[in-house]
Coordinates of C-alpha atoms and ligand atoms in Angstrom, one line a residue:
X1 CA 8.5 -37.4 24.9
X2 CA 6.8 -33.9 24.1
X3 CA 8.7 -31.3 23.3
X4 CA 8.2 -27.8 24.8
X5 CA 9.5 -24.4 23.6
X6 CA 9.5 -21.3 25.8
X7 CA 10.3 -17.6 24.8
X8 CA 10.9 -16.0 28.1
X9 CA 12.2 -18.7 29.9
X10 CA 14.7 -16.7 32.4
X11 CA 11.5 -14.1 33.4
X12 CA 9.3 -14.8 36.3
X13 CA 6.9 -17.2 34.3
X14 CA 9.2 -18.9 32.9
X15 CA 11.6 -20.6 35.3
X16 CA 8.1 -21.6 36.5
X17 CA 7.0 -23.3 33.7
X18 CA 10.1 -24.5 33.0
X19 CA 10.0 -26.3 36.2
X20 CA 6.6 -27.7 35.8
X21 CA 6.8 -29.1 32.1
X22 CA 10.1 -30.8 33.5
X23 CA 8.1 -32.3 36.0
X24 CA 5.8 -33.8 34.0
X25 CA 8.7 -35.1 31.6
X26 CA 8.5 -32.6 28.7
X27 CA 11.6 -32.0 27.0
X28 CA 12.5 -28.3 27.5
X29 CA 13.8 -25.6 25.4
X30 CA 13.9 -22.1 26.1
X31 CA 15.3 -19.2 24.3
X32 CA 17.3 -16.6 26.6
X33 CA 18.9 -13.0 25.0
X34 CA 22.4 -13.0 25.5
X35 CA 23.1 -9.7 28.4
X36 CA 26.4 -8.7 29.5
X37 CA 25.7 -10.1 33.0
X38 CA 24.2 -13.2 34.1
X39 CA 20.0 -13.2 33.7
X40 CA 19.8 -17.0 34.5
X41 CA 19.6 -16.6 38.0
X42 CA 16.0 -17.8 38.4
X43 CA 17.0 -20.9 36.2
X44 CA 20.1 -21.3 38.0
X45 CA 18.6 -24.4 39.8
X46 CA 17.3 -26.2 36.9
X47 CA 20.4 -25.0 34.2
X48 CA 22.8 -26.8 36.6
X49 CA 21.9 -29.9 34.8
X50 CA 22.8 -28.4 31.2
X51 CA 26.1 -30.3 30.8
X52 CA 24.6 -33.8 31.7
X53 CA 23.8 -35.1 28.4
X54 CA 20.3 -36.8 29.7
X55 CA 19.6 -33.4 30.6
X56 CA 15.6 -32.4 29.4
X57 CA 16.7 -29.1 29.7
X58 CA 17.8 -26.7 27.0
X59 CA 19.0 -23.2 26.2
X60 CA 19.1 -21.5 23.2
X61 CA 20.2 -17.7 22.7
X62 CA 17.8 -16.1 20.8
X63 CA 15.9 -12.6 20.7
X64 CA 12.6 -11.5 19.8
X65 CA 13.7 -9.0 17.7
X66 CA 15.4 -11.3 15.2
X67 CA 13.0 -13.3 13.3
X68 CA 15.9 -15.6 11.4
X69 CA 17.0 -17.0 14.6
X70 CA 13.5 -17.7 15.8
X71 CA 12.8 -19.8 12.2
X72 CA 15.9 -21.5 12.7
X73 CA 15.7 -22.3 16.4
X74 CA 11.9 -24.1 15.7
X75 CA 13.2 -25.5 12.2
X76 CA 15.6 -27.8 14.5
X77 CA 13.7 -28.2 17.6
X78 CA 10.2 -28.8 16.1
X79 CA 8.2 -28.1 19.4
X80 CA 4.9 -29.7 20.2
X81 CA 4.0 -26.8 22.2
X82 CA 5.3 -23.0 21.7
X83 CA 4.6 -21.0 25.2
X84 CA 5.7 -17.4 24.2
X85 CA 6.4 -15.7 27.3
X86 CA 9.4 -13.2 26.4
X87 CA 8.0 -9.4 26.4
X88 CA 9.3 -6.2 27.3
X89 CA 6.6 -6.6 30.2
X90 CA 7.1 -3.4 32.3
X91 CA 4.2 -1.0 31.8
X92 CA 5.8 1.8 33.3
X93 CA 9.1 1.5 31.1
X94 CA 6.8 1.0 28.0
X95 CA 6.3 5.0 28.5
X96 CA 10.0 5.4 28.1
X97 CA 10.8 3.0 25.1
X98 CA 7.3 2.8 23.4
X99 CA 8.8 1.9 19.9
X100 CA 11.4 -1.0 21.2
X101 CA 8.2 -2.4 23.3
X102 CA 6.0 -2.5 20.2
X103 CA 8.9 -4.2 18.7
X104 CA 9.7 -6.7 21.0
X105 CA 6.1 -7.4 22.5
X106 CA 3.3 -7.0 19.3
X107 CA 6.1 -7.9 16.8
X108 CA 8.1 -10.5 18.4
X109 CA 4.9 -12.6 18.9
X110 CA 4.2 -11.7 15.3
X111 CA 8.0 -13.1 14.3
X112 CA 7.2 -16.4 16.4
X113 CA 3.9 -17.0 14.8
X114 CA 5.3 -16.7 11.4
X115 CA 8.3 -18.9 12.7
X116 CA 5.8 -21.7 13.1
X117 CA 4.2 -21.6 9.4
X118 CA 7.5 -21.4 8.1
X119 CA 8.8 -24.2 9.9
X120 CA 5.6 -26.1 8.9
X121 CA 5.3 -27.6 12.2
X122 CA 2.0 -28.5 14.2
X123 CA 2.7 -27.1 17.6
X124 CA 0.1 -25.3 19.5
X125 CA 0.9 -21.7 20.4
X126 CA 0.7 -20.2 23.6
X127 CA 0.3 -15.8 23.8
X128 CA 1.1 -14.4 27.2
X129 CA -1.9 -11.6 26.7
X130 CA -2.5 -9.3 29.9
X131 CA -5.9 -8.0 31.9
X132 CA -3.9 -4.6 31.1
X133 CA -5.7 -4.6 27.4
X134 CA -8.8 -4.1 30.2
X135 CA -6.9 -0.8 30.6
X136 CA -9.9 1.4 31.0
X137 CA -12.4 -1.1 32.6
X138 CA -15.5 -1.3 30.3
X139 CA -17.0 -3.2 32.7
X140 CA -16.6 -5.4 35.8
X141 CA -15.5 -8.4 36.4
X142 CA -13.6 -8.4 33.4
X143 CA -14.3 -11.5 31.4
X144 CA -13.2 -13.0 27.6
X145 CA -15.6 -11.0 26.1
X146 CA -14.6 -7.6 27.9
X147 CA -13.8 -4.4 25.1
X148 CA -9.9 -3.6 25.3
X149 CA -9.0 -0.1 26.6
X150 CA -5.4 -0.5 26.5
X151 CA -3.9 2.7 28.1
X152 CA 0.2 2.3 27.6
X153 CA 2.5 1.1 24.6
X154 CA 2.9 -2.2 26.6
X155 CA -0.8 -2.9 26.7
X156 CA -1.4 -1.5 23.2
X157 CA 1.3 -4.1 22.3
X158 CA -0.2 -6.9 23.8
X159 CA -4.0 -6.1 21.9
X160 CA -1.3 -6.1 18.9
X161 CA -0.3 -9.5 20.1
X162 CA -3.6 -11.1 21.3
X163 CA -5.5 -10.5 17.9
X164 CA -2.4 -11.4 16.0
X165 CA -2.8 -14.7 17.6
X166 CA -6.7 -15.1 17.1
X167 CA -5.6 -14.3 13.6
X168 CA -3.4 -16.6 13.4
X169 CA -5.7 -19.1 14.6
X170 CA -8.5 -18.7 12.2
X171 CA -6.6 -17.5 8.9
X172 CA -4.2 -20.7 9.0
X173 CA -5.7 -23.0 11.8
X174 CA -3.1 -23.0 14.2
X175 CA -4.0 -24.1 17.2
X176 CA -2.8 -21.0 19.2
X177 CA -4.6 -19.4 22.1
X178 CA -4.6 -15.8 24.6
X179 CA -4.0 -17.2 28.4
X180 CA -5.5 -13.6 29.4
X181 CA -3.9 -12.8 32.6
X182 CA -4.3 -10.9 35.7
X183 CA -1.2 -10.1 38.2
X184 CA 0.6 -12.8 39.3
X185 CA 3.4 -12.4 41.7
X186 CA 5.5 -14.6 43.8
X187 CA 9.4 -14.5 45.1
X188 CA 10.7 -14.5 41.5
X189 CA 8.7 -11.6 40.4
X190 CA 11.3 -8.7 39.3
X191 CA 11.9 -6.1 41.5
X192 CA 10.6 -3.0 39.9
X193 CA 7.0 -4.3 40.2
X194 CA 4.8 -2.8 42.9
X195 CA 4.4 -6.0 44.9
X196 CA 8.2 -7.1 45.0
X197 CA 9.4 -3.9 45.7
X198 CA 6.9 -3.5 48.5
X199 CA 8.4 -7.2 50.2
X200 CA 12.0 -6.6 49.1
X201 CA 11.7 -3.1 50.9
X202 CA 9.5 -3.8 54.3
X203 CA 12.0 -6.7 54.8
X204 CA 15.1 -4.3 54.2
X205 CA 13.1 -1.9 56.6
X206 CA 13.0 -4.6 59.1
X207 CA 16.6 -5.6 58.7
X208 CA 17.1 -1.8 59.6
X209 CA 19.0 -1.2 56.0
X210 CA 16.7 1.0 54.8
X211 CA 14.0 3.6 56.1
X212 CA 11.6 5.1 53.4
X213 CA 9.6 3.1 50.5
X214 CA 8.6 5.5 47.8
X215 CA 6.2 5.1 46.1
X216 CA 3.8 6.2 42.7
X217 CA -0.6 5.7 43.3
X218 CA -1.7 3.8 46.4
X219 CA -5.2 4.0 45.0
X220 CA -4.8 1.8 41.7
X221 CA -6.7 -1.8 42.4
X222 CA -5.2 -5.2 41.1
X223 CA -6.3 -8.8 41.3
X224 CA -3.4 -10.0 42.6
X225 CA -2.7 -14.2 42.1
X226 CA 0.4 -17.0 42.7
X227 CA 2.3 -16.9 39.8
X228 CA 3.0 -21.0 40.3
X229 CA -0.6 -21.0 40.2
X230 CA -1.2 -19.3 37.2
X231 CA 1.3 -21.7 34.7
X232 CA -0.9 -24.6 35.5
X233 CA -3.4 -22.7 33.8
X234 CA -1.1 -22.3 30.9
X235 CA -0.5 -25.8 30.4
X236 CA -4.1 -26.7 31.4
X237 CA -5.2 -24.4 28.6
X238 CA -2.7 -26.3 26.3
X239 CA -4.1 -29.6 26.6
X240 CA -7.8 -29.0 25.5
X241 CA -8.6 -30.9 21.8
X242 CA -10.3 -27.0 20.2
X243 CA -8.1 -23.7 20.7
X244 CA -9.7 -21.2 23.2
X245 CA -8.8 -17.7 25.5
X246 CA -8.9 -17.6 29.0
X247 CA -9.1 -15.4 31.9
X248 CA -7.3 -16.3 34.8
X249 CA -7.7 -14.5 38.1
X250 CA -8.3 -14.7 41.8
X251 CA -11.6 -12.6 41.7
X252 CA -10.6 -10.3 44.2
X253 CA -9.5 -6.6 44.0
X254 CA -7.0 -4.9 46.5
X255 CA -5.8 -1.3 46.4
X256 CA -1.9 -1.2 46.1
X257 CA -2.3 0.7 50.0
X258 CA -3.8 -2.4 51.4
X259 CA -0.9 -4.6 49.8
X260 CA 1.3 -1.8 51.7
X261 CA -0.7 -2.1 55.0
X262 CA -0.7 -5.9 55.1
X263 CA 2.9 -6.2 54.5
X264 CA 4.0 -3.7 57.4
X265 CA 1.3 -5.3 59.6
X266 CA 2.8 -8.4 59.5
X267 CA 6.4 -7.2 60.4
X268 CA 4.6 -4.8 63.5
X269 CA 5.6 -1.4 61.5
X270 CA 3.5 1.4 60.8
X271 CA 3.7 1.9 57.7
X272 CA 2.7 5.3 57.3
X273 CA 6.0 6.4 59.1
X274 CA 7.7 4.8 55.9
X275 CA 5.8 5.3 53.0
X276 CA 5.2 8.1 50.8
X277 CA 5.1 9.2 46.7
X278 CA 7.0 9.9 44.7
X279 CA 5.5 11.9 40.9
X280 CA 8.8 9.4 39.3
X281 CA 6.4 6.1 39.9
X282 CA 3.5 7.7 38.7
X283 CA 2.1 6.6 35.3
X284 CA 1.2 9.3 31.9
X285 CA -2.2 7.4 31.9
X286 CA -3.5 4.7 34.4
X287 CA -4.7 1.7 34.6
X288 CA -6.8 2.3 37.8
X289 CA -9.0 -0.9 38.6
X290 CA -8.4 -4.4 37.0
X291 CA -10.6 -7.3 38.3
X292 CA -11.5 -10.3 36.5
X293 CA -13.4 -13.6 36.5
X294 CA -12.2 -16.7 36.3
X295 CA -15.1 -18.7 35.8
X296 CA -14.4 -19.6 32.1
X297 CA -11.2 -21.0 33.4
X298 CA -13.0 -23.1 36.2
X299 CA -15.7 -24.9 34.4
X300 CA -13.6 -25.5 30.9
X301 CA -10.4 -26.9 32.4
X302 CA -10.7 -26.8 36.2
X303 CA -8.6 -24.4 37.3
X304 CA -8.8 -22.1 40.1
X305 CA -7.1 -20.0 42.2
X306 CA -5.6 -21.3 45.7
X307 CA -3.5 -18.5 47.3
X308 CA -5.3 -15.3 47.7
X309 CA -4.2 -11.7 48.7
X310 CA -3.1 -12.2 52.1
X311 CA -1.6 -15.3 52.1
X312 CA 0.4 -14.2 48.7
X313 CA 1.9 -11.1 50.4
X314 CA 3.5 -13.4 53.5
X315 CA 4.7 -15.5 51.2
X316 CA 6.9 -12.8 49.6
X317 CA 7.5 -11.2 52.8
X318 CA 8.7 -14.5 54.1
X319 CA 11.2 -15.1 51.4
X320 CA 12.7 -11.6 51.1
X321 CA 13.0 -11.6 55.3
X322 CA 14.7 -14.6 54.9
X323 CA 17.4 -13.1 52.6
X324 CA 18.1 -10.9 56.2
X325 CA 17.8 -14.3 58.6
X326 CA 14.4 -13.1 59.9
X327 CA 11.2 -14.6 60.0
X328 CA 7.8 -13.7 60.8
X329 CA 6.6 -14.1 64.3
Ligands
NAP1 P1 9.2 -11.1 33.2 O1 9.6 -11.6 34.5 O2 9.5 -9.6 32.9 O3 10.0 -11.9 32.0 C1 10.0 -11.5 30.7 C2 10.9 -12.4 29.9 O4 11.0 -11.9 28.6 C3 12.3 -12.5 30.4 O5 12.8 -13.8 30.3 C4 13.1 -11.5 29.5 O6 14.5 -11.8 29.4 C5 12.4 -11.9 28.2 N1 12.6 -10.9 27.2 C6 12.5 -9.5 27.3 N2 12.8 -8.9 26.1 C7 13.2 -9.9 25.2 C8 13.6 -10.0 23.9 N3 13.8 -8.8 23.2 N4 13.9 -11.2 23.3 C9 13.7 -12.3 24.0 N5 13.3 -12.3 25.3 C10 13.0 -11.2 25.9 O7 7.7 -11.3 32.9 P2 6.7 -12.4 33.6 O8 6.1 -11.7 34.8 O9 7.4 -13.7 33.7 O10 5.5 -12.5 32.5 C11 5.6 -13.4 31.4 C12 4.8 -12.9 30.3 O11 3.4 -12.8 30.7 C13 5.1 -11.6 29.7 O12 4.9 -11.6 28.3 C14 4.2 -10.6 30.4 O13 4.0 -9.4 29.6 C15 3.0 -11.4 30.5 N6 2.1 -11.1 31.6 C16 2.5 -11.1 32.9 C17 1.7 -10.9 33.9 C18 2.2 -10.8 35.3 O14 1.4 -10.4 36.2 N7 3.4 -11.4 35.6 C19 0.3 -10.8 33.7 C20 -0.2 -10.8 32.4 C21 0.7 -11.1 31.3 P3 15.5 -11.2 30.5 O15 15.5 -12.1 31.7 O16 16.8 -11.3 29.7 O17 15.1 -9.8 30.8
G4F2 O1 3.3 -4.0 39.7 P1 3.0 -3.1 38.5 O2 4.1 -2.4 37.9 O3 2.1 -4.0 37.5 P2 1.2 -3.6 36.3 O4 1.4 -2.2 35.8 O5 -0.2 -3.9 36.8 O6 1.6 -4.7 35.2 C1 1.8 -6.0 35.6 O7 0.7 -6.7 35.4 C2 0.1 -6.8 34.1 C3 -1.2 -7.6 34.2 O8 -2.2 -6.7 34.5 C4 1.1 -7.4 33.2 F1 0.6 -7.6 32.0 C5 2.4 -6.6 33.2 O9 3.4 -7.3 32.4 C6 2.9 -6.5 34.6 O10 3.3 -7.8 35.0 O11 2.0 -2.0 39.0 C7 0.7 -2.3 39.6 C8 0.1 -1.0 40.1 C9 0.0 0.1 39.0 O12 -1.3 0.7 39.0 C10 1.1 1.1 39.4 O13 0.7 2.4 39.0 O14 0.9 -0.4 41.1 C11 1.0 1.0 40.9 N1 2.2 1.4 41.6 C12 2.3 2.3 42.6 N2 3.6 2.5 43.0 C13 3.5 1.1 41.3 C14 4.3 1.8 42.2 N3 4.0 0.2 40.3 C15 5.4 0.1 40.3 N4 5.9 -0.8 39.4 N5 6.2 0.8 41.1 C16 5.8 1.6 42.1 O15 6.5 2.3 42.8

């Protein structure tokens, strides 16, 4: 049975993974930080099973910041694969603790990879990088051979992070690889990012609980794609003989207004009674168009994208109306 290891297994991307590698009957590990209240809560369903001894499903406490527990952690598990998902992955908060963001998302991946030449194991190495090296689009679609214009400590982190990995890979041949993603969303994503916050508040508007959604620039474009989607990629990239990056994207480009629009169109609202800005949500330096081209991703392991922008904003909508009994019409 292979044995998976996953930093950031309580995030978004993680209890998604988590889920699929137990479907395919990996043995799973992940590594939580220990927080004085419960951060499990998108695990919750699969954690359950933790005191069954034929559980496949394990948690270790752990932190990126402390490189003698990460040695010890893949001394005694010995992972064939290493997915390292675990960052301080706010961009916006990066601003506000630049130093503890370098720390936990360029050096923790740093920590990990050293982890895995002192444990003197053969696992292949996964790096959460981010279309937000892009930063200051050099050109577009952005592809694996784009220039990085990384334009907060987050994304300056993850260029740390991505050619720590390619180093990695061809000073000591590890087999480790950048899955070089765009935005993924879905019902798990955390609340403070643009898309959540946008469901989580039309459907609180809805419910009548609230009345304004503030906002920070209406004008910045993403390639927004299914976060379920975008794990199969991860694992898809894992399973190729020779180590490789990846772009993975939808291919198509939506202003954060027409995210807005769509999801007070679909409750009947308009949503320029609701909406307005607010200088707070408003970044020091901007990433203001990210698009990118996932054709890399389709002709070497066959993945593409399924759920596009419209059909990924009623999907969040649906689930956070839910939380109020409502539906959609
Ligand atoms: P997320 O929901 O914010 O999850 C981040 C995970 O990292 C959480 O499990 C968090 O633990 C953990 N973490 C934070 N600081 C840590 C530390 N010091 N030590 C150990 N673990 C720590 O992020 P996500 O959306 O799932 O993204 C997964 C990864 O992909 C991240 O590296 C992100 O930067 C990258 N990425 C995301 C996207 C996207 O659009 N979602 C796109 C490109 C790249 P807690 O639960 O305790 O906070
Ligand atoms: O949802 P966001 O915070 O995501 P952002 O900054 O693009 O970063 C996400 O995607 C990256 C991949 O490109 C990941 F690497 C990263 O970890 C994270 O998952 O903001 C999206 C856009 C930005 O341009 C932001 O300025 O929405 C704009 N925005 C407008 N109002 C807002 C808001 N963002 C947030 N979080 N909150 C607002 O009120």
């Amino acid at each position: 049975m292979k044995k998976a290891f996953l930093t950031g297994v309580t995030g978004q991307d993680g209890s998604y993974l988590a889920e699929l590698l137990l479907a395919k009957g990996y043995e799973v590990h992940g590594m939580m930080r220990r927080s004085s209240s419960f951060n499990t809560k998108r695990i919750s369903h699969i954690a359950h099973s933790l005191q069954d001894p034929a559980s496949r499903f394990h948690l270790h406490y752990g932190d990126l910041t402390d490189g003698s527990a990460l040695n010890r952690l893949l001394k005694t598990i010995k992972p064939d694969e290493i997915y390292h998902l675990g960052a301080q992955s706010h961009v916006r908060v990066s601003f506000d603790v630049p130093e503890y963001t370098g720390d936990v998302t360029a050096l923790g991946t740093l920590r990990l990879l050293d982890a895995i030449r002192d444990a003197n194991i053969a696992a292949k190495f996964y790096q959460a990088s981010s279309s937000e090296m892009y930063g200051l689009v050099k050109e577009t679609p952005q592809n694996e051979e784009t220039p990085f214009y990384p334009r907060s400590p987050y994304a300056c982190a993850k260029v740390y992070a991505y050619w720590i990995t390619k180093n990695y890979r061809e000073a000591y041949g590890l087999f480790a690889i950048n899955g070089i993603l765009f935005n993924h969303e879905s019902p798990r994503r955390g609340e403070n990012f643009v898309s959540k916050k946008i469901t989580h508040t039309v459907a609180r508007i809805k419910a009548g609980l609230e009345n304004k959604l503030l906002l920070g620039n209406l004008q910045a474009v993403r390639d927004w794609g299914y976060a379920p989607e975008y794990v199969e990629a991860m694992w898809r990239m894992m399973q190729q003989d020779n180590p490789d990056d990846y772009v993975v994207a939808t291919g198509e480009a939506h202003t954060v207004q027409e995210f807005v629009e769509e999801a007070f169109r679909l409750v009947g609202l308009n949503w320029e009674q609701y909406v307005s800005t607010d200088p707070r949500y408003y970044r020091p330096s901007e990433t203001p168009t990210l698009l990118g081209s996932y054709k890399k991703a389709k002709d070497k392991i066959g993945w593409e994208p399924k759920v596009k922008f419209k059909e990924l904003v009623k999907i969040m909508l649906e689930h956070d109306l839910k939380e109020h009994g409502l539906t959609l019409s």
